[in-house]
Coordinates of N, CA, C and O in Angstrom, one line a residue:
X1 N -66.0 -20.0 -50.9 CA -65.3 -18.8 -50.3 C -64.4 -19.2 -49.2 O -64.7 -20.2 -48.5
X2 N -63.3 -18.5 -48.9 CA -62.1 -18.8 -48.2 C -62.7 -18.3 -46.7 O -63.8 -17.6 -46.7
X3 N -62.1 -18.7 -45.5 CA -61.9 -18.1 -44.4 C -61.8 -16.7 -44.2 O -62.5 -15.9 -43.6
X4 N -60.3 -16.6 -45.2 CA -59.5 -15.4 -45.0 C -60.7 -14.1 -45.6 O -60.5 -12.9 -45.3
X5 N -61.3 -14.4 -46.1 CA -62.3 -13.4 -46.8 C -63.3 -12.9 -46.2 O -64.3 -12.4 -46.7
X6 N -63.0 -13.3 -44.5 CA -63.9 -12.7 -43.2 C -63.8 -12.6 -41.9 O -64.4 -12.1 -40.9
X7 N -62.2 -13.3 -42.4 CA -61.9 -12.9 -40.9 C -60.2 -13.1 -40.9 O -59.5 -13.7 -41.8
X8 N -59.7 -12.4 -39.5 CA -58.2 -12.5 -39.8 C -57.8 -13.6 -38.6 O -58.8 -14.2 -38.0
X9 N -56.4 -13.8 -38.3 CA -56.1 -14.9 -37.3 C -55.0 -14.3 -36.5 O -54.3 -13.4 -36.9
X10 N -55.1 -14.9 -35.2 CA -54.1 -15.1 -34.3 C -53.5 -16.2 -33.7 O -54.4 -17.0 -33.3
X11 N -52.1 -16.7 -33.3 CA -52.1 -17.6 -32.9 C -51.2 -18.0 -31.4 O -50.8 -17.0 -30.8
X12 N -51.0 -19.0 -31.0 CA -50.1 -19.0 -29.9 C -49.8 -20.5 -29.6 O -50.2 -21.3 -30.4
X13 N -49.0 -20.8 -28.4 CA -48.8 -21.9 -28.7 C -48.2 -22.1 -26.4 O -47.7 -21.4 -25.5
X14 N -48.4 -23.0 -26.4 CA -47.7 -23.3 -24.6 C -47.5 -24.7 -24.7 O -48.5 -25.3 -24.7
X15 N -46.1 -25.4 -24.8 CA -46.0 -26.7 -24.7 C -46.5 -27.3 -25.8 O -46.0 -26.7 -26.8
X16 N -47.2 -28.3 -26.2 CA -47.9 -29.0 -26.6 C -49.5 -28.8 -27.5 O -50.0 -29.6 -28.3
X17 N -49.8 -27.9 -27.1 CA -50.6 -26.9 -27.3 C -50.9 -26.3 -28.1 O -50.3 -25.3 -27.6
X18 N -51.5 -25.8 -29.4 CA -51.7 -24.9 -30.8 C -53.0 -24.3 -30.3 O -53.9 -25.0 -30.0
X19 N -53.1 -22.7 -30.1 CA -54.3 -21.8 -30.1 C -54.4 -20.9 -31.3 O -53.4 -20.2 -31.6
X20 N -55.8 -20.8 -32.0 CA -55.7 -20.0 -33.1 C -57.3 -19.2 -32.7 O -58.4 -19.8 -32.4
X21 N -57.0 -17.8 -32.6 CA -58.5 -17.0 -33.0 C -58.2 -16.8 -33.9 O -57.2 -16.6 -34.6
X22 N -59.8 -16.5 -34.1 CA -60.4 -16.2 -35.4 C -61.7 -15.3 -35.4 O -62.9 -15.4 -35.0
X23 N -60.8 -14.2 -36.2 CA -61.7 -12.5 -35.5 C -62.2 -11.9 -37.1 O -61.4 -11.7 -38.1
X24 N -63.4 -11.8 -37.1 CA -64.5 -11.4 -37.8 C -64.0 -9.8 -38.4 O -63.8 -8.8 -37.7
X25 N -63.7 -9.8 -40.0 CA -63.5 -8.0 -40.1 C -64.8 -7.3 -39.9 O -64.8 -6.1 -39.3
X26 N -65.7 -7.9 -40.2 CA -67.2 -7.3 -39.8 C -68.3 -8.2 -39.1 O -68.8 -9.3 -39.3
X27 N -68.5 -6.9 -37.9 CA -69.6 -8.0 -36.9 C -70.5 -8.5 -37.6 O -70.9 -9.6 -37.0
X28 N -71.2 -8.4 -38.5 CA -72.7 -8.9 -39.7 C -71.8 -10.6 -39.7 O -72.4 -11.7 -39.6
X29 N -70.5 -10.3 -39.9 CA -70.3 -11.7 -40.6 C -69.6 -12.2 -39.4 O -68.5 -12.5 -39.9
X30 N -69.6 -12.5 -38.1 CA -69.6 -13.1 -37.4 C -70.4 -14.2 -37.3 O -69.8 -15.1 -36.9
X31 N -71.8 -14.5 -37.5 CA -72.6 -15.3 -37.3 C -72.2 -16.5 -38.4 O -72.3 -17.7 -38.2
X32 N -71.7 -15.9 -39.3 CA -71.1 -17.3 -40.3 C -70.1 -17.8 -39.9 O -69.9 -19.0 -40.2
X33 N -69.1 -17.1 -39.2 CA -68.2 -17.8 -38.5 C -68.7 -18.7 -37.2 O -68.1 -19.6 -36.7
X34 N -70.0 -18.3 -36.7 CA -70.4 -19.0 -35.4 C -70.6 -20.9 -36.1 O -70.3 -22.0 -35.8
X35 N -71.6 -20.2 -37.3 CA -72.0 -21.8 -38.0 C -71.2 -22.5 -38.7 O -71.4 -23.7 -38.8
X36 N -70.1 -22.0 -39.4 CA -69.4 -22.7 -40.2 C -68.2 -23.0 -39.9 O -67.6 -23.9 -40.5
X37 N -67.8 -22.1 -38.8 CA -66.0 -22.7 -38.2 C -66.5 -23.4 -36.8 O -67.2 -22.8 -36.0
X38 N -66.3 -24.7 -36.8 CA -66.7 -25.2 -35.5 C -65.8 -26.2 -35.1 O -65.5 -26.9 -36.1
X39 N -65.3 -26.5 -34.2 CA -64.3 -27.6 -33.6 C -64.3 -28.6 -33.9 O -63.3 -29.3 -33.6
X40 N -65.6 -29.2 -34.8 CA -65.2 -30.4 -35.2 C -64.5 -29.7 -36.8 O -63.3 -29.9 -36.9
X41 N -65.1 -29.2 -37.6 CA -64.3 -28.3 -38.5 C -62.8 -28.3 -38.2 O -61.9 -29.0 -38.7
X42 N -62.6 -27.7 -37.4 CA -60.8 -27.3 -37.4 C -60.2 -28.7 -36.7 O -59.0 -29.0 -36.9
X43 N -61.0 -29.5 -36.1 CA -59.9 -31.2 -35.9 C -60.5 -31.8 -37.1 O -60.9 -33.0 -36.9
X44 N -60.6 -31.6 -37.9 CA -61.1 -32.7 -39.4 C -59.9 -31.9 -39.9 O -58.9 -32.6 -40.0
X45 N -59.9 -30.7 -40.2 CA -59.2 -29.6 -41.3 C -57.7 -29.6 -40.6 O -56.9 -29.2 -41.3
X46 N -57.3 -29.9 -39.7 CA -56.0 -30.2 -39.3 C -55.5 -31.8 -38.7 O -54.5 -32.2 -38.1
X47 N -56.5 -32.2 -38.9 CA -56.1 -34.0 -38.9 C -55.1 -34.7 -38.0 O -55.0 -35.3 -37.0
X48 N -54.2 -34.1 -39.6 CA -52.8 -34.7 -40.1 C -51.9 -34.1 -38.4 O -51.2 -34.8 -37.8
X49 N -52.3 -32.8 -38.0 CA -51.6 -33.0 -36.7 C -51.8 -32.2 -35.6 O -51.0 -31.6 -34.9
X50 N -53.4 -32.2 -35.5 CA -53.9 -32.3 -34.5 C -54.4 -33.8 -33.4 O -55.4 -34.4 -33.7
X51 N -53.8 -34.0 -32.8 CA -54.0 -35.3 -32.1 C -54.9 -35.6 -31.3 O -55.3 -36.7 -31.2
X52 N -55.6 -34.2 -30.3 CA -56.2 -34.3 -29.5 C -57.3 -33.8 -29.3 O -58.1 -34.1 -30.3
X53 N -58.0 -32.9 -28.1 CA -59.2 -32.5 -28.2 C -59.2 -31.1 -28.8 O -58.4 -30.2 -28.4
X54 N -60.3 -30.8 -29.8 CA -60.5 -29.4 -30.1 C -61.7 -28.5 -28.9 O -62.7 -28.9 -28.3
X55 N -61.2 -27.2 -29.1 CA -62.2 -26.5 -27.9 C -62.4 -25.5 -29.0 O -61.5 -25.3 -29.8
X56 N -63.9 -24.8 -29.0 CA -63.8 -23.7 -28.9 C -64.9 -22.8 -28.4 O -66.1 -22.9 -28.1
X57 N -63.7 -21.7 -28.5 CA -64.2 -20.8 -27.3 C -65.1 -19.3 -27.8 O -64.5 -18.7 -28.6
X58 N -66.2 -18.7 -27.4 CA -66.8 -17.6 -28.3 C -66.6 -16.1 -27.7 O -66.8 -15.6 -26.6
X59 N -66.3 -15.5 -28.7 CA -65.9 -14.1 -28.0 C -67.1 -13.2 -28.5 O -66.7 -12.7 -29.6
X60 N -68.1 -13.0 -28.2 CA -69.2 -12.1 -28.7 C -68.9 -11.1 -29.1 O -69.2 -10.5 -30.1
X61 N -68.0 -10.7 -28.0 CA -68.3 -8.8 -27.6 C -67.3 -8.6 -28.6 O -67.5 -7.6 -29.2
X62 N -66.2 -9.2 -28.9 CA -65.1 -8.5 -29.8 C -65.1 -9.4 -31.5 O -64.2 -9.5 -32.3
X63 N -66.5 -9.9 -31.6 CA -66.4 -11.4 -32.7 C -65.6 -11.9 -32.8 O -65.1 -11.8 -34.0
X64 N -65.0 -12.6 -32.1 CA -64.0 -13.8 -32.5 C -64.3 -15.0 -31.3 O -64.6 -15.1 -30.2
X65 N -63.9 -16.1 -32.9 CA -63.8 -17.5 -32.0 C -62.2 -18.3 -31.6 O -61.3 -18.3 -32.4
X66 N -62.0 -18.8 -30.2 CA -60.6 -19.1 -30.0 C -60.4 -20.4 -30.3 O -61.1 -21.0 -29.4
X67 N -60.1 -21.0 -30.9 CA -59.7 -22.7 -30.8 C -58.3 -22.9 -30.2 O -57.2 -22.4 -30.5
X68 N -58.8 -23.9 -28.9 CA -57.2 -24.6 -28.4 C -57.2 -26.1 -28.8 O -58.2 -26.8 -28.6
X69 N -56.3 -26.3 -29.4 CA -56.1 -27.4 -30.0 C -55.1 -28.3 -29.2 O -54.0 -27.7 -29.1
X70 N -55.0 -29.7 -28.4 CA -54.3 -30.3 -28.1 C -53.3 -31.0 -28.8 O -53.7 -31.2 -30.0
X71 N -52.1 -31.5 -28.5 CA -51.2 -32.4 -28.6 C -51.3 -32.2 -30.2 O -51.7 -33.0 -31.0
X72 N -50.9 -30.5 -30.4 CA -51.2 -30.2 -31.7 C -49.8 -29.8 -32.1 O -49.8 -29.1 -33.1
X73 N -48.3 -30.0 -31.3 CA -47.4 -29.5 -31.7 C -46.0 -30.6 -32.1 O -44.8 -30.5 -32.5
X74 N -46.5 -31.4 -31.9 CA -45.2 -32.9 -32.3 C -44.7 -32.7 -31.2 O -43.5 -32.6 -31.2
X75 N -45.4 -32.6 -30.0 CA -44.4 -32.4 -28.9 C -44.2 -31.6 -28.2 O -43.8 -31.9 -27.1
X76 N -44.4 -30.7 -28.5 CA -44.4 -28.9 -28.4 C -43.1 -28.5 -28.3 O -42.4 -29.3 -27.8
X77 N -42.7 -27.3 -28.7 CA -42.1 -26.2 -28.8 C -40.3 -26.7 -28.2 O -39.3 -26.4 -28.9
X78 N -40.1 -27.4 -27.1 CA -38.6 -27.7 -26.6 C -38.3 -29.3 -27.2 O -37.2 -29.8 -27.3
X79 N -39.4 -30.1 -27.5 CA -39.2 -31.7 -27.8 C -39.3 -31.7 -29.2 O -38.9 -32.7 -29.9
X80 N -39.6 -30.6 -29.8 CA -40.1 -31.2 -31.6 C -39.0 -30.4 -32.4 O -38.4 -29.4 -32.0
X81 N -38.9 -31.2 -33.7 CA -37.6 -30.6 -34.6 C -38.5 -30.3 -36.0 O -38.1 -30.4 -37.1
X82 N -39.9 -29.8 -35.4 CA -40.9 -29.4 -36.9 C -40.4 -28.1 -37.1 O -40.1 -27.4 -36.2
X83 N -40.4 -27.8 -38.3 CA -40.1 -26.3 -39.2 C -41.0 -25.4 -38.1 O -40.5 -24.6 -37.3
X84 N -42.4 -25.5 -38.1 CA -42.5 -24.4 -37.5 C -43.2 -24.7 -36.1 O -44.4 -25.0 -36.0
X85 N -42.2 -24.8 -34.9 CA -42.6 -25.4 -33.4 C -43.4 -24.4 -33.2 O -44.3 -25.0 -32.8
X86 N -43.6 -23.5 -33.1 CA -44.6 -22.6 -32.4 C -46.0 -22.9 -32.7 O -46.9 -22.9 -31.8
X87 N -46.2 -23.4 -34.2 CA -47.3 -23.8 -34.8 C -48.2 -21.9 -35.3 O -49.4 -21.6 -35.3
X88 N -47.1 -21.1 -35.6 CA -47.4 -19.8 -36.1 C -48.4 -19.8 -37.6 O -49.5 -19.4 -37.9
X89 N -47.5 -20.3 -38.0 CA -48.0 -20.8 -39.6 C -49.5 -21.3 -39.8 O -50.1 -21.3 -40.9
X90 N -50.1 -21.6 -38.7 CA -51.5 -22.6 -38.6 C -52.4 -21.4 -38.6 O -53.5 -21.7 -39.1
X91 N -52.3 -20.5 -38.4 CA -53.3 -19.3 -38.6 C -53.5 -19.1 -39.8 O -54.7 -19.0 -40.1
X92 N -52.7 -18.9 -40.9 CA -52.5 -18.7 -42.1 C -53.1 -19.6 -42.8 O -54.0 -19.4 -43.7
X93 N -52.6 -21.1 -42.3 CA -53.2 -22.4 -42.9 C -54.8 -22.3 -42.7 O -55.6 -22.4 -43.6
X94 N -55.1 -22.1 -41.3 CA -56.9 -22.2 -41.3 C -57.6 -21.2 -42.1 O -58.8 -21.3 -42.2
X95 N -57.0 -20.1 -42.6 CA -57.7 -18.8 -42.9 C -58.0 -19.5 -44.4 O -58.9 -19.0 -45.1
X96 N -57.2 -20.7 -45.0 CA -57.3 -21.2 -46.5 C -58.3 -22.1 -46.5 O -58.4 -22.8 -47.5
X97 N -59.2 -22.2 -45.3 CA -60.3 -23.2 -45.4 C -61.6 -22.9 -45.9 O -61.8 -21.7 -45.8
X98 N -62.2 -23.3 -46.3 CA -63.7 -23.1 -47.4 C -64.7 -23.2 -46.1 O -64.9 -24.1 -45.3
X99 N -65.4 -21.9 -46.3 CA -66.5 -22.4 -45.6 C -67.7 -21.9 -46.3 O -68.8 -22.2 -45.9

């Protein structure tokens, strides 16, 4: 089963920087996002260009988990000539992960 089949995404981006939550459609199924999306998860599942340290962060009260992903933008946002500098697209991408 997909990501996207429990939760939706948000994303953002400062410099250098890729942040993606990941918000639960229903609180029951939050707890599977607690065990199965976990920071070593999302720096394995973005590898290719995540460079740095993964965090994440837990939002109880509204079910959602935040991941800040370092030195996750080619540079970030004014130095990089990648299709998508913001790193918007990566929310969409994580929601295609199997958990």
């Amino acid at each position: 089963m997909k990501l996207k089949e429990f939760a939706h995404s948000r994303t953002g981006d400062k410099g250098n920087i890729s942040v993606i939550s990941v918000i639960a459609y229903k609180k029951e199924d939050y707890p599977l996002l607690l065990e199965r999306v976990t920071a070593e998860r999302i720096k394995e599942y973005f590898s290719e260009i995540v460079h740095g340290n993964v965090t994440r962060y837990e939002m109880h009260g509204i079910c959602a988990l935040n991941f800040v992903m370092e030195d996750a933008l080619g540079g970030g946002v004014t130095r990089s000539l990648a299709l998508d500098m913001h790193g918007k697209t990566l929310g969409s991408a994580l929601l295609e992960m199997e958990i």
